[in-house]
Short mmCIF file of C-alpha atoms and ligand atoms in Angstrom, two decimals:
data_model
loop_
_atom_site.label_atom_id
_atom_site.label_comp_id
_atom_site.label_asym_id
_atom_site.label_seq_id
_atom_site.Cartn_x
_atom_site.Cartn_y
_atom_site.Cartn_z
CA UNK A 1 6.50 0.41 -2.91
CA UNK A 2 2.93 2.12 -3.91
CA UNK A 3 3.80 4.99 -1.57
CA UNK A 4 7.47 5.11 -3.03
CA UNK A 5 5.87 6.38 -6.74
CA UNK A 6 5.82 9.97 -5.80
CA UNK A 7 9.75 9.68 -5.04
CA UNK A 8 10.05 8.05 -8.20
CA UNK A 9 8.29 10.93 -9.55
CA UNK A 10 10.29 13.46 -8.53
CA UNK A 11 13.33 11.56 -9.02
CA UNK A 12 12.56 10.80 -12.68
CA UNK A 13 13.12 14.39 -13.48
CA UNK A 14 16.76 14.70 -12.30
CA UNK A 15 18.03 11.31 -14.70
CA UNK A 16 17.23 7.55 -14.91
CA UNK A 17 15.96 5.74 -12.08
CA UNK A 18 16.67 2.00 -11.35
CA UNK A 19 14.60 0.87 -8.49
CA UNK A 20 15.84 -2.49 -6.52
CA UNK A 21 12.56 -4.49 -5.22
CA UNK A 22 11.79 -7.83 -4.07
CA UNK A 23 10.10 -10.34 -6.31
CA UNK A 24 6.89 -9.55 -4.41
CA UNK A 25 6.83 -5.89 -5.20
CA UNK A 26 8.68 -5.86 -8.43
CA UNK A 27 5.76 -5.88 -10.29
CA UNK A 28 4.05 -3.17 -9.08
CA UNK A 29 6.38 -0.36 -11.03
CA UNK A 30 5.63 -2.40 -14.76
CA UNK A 31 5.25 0.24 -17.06
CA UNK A 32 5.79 2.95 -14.57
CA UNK A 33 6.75 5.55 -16.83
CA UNK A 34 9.32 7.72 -13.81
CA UNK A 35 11.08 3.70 -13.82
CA UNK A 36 14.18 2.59 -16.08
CA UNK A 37 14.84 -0.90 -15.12
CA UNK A 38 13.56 -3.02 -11.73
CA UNK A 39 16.55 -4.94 -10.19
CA UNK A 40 14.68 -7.86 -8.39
CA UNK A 41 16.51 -8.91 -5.07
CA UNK A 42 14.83 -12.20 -4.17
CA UNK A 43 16.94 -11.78 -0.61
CA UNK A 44 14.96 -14.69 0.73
CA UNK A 45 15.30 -16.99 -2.12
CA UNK A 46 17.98 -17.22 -4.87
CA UNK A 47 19.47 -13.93 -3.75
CA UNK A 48 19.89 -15.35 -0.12
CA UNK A 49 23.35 -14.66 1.92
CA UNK A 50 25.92 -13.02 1.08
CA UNK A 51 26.56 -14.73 -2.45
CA UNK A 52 23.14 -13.33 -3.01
CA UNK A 53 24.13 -10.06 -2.03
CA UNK A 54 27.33 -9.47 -3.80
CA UNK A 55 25.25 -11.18 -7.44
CA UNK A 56 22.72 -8.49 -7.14
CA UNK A 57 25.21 -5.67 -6.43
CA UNK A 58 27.17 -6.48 -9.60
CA UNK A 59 24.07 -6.16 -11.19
CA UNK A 60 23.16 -2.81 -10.03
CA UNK A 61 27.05 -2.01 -10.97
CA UNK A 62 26.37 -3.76 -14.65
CA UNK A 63 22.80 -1.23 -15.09
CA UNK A 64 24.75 2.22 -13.54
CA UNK A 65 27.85 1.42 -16.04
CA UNK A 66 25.81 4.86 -17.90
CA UNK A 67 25.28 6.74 -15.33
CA UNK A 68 28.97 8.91 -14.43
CA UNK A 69 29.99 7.63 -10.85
CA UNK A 70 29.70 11.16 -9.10
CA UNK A 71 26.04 11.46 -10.38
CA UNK A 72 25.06 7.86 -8.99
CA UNK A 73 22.61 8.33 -5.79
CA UNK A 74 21.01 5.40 -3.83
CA UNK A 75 18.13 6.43 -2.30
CA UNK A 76 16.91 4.26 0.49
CA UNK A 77 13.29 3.89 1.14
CA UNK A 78 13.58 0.89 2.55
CA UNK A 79 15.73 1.40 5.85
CA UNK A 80 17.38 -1.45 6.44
CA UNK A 81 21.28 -2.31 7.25
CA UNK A 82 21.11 -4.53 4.62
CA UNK A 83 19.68 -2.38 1.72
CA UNK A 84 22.21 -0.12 2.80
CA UNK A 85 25.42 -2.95 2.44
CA UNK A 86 24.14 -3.86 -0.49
CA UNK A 87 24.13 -0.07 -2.19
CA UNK A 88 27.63 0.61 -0.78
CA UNK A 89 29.08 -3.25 -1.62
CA UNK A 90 27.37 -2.06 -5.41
CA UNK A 91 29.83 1.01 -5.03
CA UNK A 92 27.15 3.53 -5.39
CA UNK A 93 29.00 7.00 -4.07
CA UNK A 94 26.13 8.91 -2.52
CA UNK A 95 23.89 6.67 -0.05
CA UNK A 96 20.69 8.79 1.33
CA UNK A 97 18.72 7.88 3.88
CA UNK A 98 16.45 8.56 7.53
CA UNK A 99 18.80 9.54 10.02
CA UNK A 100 16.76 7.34 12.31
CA UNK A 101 17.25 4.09 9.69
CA UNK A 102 18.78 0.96 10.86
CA UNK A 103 21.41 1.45 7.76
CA UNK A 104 21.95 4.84 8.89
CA UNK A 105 25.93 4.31 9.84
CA UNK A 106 26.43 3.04 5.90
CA UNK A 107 24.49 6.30 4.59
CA UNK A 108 26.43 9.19 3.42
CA UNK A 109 23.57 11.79 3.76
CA UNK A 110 20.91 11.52 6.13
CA UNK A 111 17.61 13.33 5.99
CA UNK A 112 15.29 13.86 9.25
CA UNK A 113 12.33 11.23 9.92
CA UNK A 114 9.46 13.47 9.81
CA UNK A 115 7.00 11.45 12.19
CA UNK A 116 4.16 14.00 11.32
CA UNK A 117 4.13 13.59 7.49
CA UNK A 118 2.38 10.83 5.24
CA UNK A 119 4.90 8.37 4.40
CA UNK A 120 4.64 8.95 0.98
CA UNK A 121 6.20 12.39 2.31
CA UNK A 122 8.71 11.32 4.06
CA UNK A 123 9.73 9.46 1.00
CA UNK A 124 9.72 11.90 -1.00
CA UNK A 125 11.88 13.90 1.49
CA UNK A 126 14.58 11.67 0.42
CA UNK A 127 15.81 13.59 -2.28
CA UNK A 128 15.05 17.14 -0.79
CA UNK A 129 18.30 19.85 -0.51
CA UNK A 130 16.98 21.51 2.09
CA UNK A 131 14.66 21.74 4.94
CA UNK A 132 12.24 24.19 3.12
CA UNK A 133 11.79 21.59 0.54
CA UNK A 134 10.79 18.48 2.69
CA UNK A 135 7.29 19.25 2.09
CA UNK A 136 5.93 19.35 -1.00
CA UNK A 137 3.71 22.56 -2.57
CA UNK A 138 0.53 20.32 -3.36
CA UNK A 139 -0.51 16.98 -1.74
CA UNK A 140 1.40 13.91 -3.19
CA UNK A 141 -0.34 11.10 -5.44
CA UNK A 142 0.64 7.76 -5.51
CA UNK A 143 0.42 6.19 -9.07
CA UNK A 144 0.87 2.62 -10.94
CA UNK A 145 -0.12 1.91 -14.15
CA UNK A 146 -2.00 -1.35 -15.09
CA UNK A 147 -1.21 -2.42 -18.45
CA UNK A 148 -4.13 -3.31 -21.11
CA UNK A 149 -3.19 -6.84 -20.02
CA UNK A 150 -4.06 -6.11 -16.40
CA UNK A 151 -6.81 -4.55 -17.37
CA UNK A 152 -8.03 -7.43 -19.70
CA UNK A 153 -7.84 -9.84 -16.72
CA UNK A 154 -9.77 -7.89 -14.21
CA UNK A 155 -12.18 -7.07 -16.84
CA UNK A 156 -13.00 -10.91 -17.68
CA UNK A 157 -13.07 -11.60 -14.14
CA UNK A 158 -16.36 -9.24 -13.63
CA UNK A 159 -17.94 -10.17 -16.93
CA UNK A 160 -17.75 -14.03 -15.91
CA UNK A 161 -19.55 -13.36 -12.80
CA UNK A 162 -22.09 -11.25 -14.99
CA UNK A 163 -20.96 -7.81 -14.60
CA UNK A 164 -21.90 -6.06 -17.96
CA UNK A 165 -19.56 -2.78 -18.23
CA UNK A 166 -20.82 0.47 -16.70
CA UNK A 167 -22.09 -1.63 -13.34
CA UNK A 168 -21.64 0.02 -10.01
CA UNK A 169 -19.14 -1.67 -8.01
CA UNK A 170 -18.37 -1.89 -4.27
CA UNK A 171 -14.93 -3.36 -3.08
CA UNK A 172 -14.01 -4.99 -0.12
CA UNK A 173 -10.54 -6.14 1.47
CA UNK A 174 -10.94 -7.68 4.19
CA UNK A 175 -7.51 -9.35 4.48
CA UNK A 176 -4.37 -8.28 6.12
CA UNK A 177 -1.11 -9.76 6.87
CA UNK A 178 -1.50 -8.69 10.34
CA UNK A 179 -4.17 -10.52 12.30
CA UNK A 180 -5.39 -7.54 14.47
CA UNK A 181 -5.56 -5.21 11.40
CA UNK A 182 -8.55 -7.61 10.29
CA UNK A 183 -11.52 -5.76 10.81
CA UNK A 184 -13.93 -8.73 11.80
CA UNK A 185 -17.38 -7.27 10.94
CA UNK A 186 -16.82 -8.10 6.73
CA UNK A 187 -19.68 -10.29 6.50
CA UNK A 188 -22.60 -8.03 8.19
CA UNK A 189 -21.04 -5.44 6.35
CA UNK A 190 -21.68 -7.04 2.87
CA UNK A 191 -24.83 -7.69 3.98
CA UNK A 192 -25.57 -4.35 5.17
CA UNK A 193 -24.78 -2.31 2.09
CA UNK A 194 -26.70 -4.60 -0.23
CA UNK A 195 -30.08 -3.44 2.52
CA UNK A 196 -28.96 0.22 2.58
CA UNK A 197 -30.56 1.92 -0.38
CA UNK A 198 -27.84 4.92 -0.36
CA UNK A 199 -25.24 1.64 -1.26
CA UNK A 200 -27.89 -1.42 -2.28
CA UNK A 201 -27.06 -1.07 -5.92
CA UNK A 202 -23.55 -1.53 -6.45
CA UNK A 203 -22.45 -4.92 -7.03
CA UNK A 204 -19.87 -5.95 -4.28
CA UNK A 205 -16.49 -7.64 -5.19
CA UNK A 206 -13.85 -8.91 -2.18
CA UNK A 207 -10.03 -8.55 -3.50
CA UNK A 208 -7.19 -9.89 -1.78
CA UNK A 209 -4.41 -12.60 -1.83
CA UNK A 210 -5.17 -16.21 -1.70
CA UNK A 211 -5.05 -16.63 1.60
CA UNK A 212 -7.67 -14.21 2.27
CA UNK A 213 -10.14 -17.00 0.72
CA UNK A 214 -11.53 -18.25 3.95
CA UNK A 215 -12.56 -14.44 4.61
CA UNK A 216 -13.93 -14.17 1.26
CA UNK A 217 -16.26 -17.03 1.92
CA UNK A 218 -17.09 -15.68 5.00
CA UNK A 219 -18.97 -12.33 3.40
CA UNK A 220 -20.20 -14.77 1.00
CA UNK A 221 -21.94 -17.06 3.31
CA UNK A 222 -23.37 -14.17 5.20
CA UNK A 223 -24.64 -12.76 1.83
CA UNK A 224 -26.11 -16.07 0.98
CA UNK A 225 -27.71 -16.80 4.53
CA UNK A 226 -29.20 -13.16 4.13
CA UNK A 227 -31.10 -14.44 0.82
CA UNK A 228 -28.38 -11.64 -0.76
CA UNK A 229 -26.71 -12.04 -4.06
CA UNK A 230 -23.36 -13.15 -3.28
CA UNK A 231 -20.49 -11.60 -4.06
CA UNK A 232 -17.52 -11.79 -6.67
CA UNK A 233 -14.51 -13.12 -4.79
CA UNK A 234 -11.55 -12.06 -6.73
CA UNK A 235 -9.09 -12.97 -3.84
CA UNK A 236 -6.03 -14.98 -5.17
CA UNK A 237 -7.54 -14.57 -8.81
CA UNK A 238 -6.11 -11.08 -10.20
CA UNK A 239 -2.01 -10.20 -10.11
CA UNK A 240 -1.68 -7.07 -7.89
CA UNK A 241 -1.93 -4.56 -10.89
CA UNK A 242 -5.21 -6.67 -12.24
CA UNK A 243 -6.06 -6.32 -9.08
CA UNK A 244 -5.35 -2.29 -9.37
CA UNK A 245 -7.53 -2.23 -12.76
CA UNK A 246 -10.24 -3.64 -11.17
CA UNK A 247 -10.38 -1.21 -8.47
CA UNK A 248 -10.13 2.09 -11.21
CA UNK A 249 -13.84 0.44 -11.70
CA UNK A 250 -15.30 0.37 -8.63
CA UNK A 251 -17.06 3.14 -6.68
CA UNK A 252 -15.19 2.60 -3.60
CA UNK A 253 -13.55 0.03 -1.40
CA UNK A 254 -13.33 -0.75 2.40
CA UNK A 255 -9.75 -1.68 3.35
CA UNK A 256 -7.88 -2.25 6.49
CA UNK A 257 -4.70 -0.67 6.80
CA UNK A 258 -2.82 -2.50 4.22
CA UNK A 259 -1.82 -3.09 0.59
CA UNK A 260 -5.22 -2.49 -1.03
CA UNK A 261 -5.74 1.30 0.75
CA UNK A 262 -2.41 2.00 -0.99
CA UNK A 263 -3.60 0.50 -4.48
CA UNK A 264 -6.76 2.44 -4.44
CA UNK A 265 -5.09 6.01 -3.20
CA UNK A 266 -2.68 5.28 -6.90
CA UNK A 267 -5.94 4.65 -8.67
CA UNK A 268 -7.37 7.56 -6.89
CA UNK A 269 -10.33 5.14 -5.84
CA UNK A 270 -12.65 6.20 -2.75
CA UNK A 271 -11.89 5.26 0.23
CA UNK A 272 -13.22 4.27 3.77
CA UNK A 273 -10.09 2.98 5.51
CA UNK A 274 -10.29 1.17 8.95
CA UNK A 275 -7.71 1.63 11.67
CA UNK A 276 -7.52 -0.74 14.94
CA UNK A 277 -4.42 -0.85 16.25
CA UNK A 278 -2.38 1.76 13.94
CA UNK A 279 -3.98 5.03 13.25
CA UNK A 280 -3.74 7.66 10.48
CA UNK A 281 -1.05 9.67 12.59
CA UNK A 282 1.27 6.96 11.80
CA UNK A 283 1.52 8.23 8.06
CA UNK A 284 0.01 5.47 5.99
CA UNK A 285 -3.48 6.68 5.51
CA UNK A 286 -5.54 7.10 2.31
CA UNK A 287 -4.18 9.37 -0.75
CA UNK A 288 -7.27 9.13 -2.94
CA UNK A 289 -9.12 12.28 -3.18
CA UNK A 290 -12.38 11.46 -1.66
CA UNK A 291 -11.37 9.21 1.22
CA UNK A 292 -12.64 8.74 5.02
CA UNK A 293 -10.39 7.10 7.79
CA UNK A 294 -12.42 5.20 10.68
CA UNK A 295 -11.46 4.19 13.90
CA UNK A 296 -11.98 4.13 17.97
CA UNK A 297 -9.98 7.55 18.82
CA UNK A 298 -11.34 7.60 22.36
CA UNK A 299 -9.33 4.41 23.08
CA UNK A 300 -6.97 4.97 24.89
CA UNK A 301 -4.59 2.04 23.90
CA UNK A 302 -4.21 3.02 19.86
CA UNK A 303 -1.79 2.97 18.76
CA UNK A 304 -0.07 -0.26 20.08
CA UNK A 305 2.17 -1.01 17.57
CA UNK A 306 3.44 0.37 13.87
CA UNK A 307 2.10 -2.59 11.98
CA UNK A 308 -0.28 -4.49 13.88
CA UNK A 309 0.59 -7.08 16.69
CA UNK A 310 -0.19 -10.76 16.58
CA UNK A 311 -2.45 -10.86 18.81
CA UNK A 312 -4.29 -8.10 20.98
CA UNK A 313 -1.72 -7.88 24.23
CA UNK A 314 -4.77 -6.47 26.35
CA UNK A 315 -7.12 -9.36 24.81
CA UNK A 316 -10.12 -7.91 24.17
CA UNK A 317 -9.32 -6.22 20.68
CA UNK A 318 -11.63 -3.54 20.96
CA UNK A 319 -10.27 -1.62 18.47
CA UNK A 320 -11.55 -3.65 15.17
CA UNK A 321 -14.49 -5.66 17.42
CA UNK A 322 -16.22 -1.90 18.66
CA UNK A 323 -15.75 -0.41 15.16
CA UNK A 324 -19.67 -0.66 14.21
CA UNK A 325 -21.12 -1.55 10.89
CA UNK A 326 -23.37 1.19 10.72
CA UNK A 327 -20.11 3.85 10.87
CA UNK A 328 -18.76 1.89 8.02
CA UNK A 329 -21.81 2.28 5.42
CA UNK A 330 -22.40 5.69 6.72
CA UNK A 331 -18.94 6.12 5.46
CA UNK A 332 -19.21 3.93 1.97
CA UNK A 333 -22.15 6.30 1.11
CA UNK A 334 -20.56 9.89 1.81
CA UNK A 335 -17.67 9.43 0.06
CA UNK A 336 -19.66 7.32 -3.09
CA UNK A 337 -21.85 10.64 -2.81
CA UNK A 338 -19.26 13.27 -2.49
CA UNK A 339 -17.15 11.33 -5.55
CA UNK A 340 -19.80 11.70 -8.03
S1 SF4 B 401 -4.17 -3.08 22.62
FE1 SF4 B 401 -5.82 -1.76 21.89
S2 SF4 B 401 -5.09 -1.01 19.93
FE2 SF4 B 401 -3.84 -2.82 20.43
S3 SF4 B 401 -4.89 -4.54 19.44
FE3 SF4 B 401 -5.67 -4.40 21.55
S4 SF4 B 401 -7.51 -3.13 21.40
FE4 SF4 B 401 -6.33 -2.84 19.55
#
């Protein structure tokens, strides 16, 4: 959805855009100012089968009523069959999509895949008219926009653990849904950039989702066992767009290749991203403007899947276990030194 913004963008300036999202991403666009309305499709919940389906398309067929029936487009970022059976059973005329989608057969314009782009490219390709136009003039910029609200909560959060405003902050994410996209080495690294003096004066804070408590306490124990301060665990604790106000605060973050990289590239936050088993040539990289990627690119096995696999099929999971610390704070304090 985060990497979606620059279609919305560009989108914005043609007529009113109505985005459909899941209840998990839904909030993301709040306040977006390129966003009308956010039809939530809860297609694993109250929105489930094909009752489901048909409620939410009269609902996207209730919001269009405005919009004249040849000027309706559905754009589909998401590439499913059943994103696309849900825009045609809505009765939107014009369905545009990757030629390579699963809902391809249901689309009535298809525009290429471009394997070589950014993602957020390739989704903004979408609603190119031509091939000179599927890349755009300067590079792209994700954005979201925390309310005052968001910003409120993220802001109490730090001042409870004794953050006065104006501190230097260092974020880390250590979670991801995918197992072998969990770069292991979190705790030495928290202790590491509290003993580096390029890094040693930024108060560290770990963000996540609930579930990314136990590595949370991790870091913390390692901090703790080091005789370190320990640091702010904000995982579970902030909605995703507190969680995107807290990072316009902080100096930089270290993310894996998932949701937080994308929040900090809309917040335009600096980046050290770390790749195991996907690699920046897939398209999902950083967006901020000071941003470094890391990862093993003499081994020979990455990439091994688009998203991460369960478990390491060779076993040995060199990919995140061989990425060393010492890269990683290297890394922290270039791009905290090239930012300022
Ligand atoms: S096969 Fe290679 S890239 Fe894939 S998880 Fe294992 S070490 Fe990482």
């Amino acid at each position: 959805m985060v990497l979606t913004t620059p279609l919305l963008d560009r989108l914005a300036q043609r007529g009113p855009v109505d985005v459909v999202a899941t209840p998990q991403s839904a909030p993301l666009l709040a306040g977006h100012p390129a966003v009308r309305d956010v039809i939530v499709y809860d297609k694993r919940g109250i929105a489930r089968g094909w009752r489901g389906m048909l409620r939410t398309a009269r609902a996207i067929r209730f919001r269009e009523a405005d919009v004249p029936r040849g000027a309706q487009v559905a754009y589909m970022a998401q590439g499913s069959l059943r994103s696309a059976t849900l825009a045609a059973v809505a009765g939107v005329p014009s369905r545009v999509g990757f030629a390579t989608s699963a809902g391809r057969a249901l689309y009535t314009n298809t525009v290429p895949y471009q394997a070589d782009q950014h993602h957020a490219t390739r989704l903004w390709s979408l609603a190119s008219t031509d091939e000179e136009d599927r890349r755009p003039l300067a590079p792209l910029h994700p954005r979201l926009f925390p309310s005052s609200n968001d910003h409120a909560a993220a802001a109490a959060l730090l001042s409870s653990a004794g953050v006065v405003p104006g501190s230097s902050l260092l974020v880390l994410a250590p979670g991801s849904v995918w197992a072998t996209k969990r770069w292991p080495h979190y705790p030495a690294l928290a202790v590491a950039l509290q003993r580096d003096p390029r890094t040693a004066n930024a108060r560290i804070v770990i963000v996540g989702a609930a579930a990314d408590g136990a590595i949370a306490r991790d870091v913390s124990e390692a901090a703790q066992a080091a005789g370190l301060p320990l640091p702010i665990d904000a995982t579970g604790r902030l909605s995703l767009l507190s969680s995107a106000a807290l990072l316009a605060r902080a100096g930089a973050i270290v993310t894996n290749d998932s949701l937080p990289l994308h929040l900090a590239s809309a917040m335009g936050i600096p980046t050290v991203a770390l790749f195991g088993p996907t690699t920046l040539a897939l398209g999902f990289g950083p967006l901020a403007p000071h941003a470094e990627s890391l990862g093993l690119d003499a081994l020979p096995c990455r990439p091994c899947h688009a998203h991460g696999p369960a478990t390491c099929p060779l076993e040995h999971w060199k990919c995140m276990r061989e990425l060393p610390v010492a890269r990683v704070v290297d890394a922290v304090a270039d791009v905290m030194r090239v930012a300022r």
